[in-house]
Coordinates of C-alpha atoms in Angstrom, one line a residue:
M1 CA -11.8 -10.2 -10.8
V2 CA -12.0 -6.7 -12.5
D3 CA -8.9 -5.2 -15.5
T4 CA -8.4 -1.8 -15.0
F5 CA -6.0 -0.2 -17.6
R6 CA -4.2 2.6 -16.3
L7 CA -2.2 5.6 -18.0
V8 CA -0.1 7.8 -15.4
A9 CA 2.0 11.4 -17.3
T10 CA 3.0 13.1 -14.3
P11 CA 5.3 15.8 -14.5
I12 CA 8.6 15.8 -11.5
T13 CA 8.4 19.4 -10.1
A14 CA 10.5 18.6 -6.9
T15 CA 13.2 16.5 -5.9
G16 CA 13.2 13.7 -3.7
A17 CA 10.7 10.6 -3.9
V18 CA 7.4 11.3 -6.0
S19 CA 4.7 8.9 -5.9
V20 CA 3.9 8.0 -9.7
L21 CA 1.6 5.0 -9.1
V22 CA 0.0 4.3 -6.0
F23 CA -2.4 0.8 -5.7
N24 CA -5.6 0.0 -3.9
T25 CA -4.4 -2.6 -1.1
A26 CA -7.0 -4.9 -2.2
S27 CA -5.2 -5.2 -6.0
T28 CA -2.4 -6.7 -7.2
A29 CA -0.6 -5.2 -10.9
V30 CA 1.1 -5.2 -13.8
V31 CA 3.3 -2.2 -14.5
R32 CA 3.2 -3.2 -18.7
L33 CA 5.8 0.1 -19.3
M34 CA 7.5 3.2 -17.6
T35 CA 9.3 6.1 -19.5
I36 CA 11.2 8.9 -18.3
C37 CA 12.0 12.3 -20.1
N38 CA 14.4 14.9 -19.3
T39 CA 12.9 17.5 -21.2
H40 CA 15.4 19.7 -20.0
S41 CA 16.5 21.7 -23.5
S42 CA 20.5 21.9 -22.6
S43 CA 20.7 19.9 -18.7
T44 CA 21.9 16.6 -17.8
A45 CA 19.4 15.6 -14.7
S46 CA 19.8 12.7 -12.6
I47 CA 16.8 10.6 -11.3
N48 CA 16.1 6.7 -10.0
V49 CA 13.7 4.1 -9.6
Q50 CA 12.5 2.6 -7.1
V51 CA 9.0 0.1 -5.6
V52 CA 8.1 1.2 -1.8
K53 CA 6.4 -2.6 -0.9
A54 CA 3.2 -2.3 1.3
A55 CA 4.6 -4.4 3.9
A56 CA 8.2 -2.9 4.3
T57 CA 7.6 0.0 6.9
N58 CA 7.9 2.4 3.8
T59 CA 11.5 1.2 3.1
P60 CA 12.5 2.1 -0.6
V61 CA 13.5 -0.6 -2.6
I62 CA 16.0 1.3 -5.4
M63 CA 15.3 -0.9 -9.5
F64 CA 17.4 1.8 -11.1
A65 CA 20.2 3.7 -9.6
Y66 CA 20.4 6.8 -9.1
T67 CA 21.0 7.6 -13.2
N68 CA 22.0 10.6 -16.0
V69 CA 19.5 11.5 -18.6
S70 CA 20.4 13.4 -21.3
A71 CA 19.0 16.7 -22.2
Q72 CA 15.5 15.6 -24.6
Q73 CA 16.6 12.1 -24.1
T74 CA 13.8 9.8 -23.3
I75 CA 14.4 6.4 -21.3
V76 CA 12.9 2.6 -20.4
P77 CA 14.3 2.0 -17.0
F78 CA 12.9 -1.7 -16.8
A79 CA 12.3 -4.1 -20.0
E80 CA 9.7 -6.9 -19.1
P81 CA 6.6 -5.9 -17.4
L82 CA 6.7 -5.5 -13.2
T83 CA 4.3 -7.0 -10.9
L84 CA 3.2 -5.1 -7.9
E85 CA 0.9 -5.8 -5.0
G86 CA -1.9 -4.9 -3.0
G87 CA -1.0 -0.9 -1.6
D88 CA 2.9 -0.9 -3.5
K89 CA 3.9 2.4 -4.0
L90 CA 6.4 3.0 -7.6
Q91 CA 8.4 6.1 -7.5
V92 CA 10.5 8.3 -9.0
N93 CA 13.5 10.5 -7.2
A94 CA 14.5 13.6 -9.3
G95 CA 18.3 14.5 -8.5
Q96 CA 16.7 18.2 -10.1
A97 CA 13.6 19.3 -10.2
D98 CA 11.7 20.5 -13.1
R99 CA 13.5 18.5 -15.2
F100 CA 11.8 15.1 -16.1
H101 CA 7.6 13.7 -17.2
V102 CA 6.9 10.1 -16.3
V103 CA 4.5 8.4 -18.2
V104 CA 3.7 5.0 -17.2
S105 CA 0.8 1.9 -18.5
A106 CA -0.5 -0.3 -15.8
L107 CA -3.2 -3.0 -15.5
E108 CA -4.6 -3.3 -11.9
T109 CA -6.3 -5.9 -11.0
F110 CA -9.4 -6.0 -8.3

């Protein structure tokens, strides 16, 4: 088994679902940390976090429902590690474009 540490930093430039991490079909992964920062200087914006299971015909499961994040505020949507299976996607869905930066730290095992 090979372990690969991944750090993904993604500016969210559009509304709608954006895949932050997509895992290899032959792997499992543990998401250790996810931070979401509203980088706008004065506007509150909404975001949710969802998982799309590879075996579930691309229907997202919302883990962190649309939440308003104040300007220049950073949130951590879950406090415990999240285990995902091969082919799963970790997505965010922003209500407003060009407001968020998302950073995810994960360990992927092949």
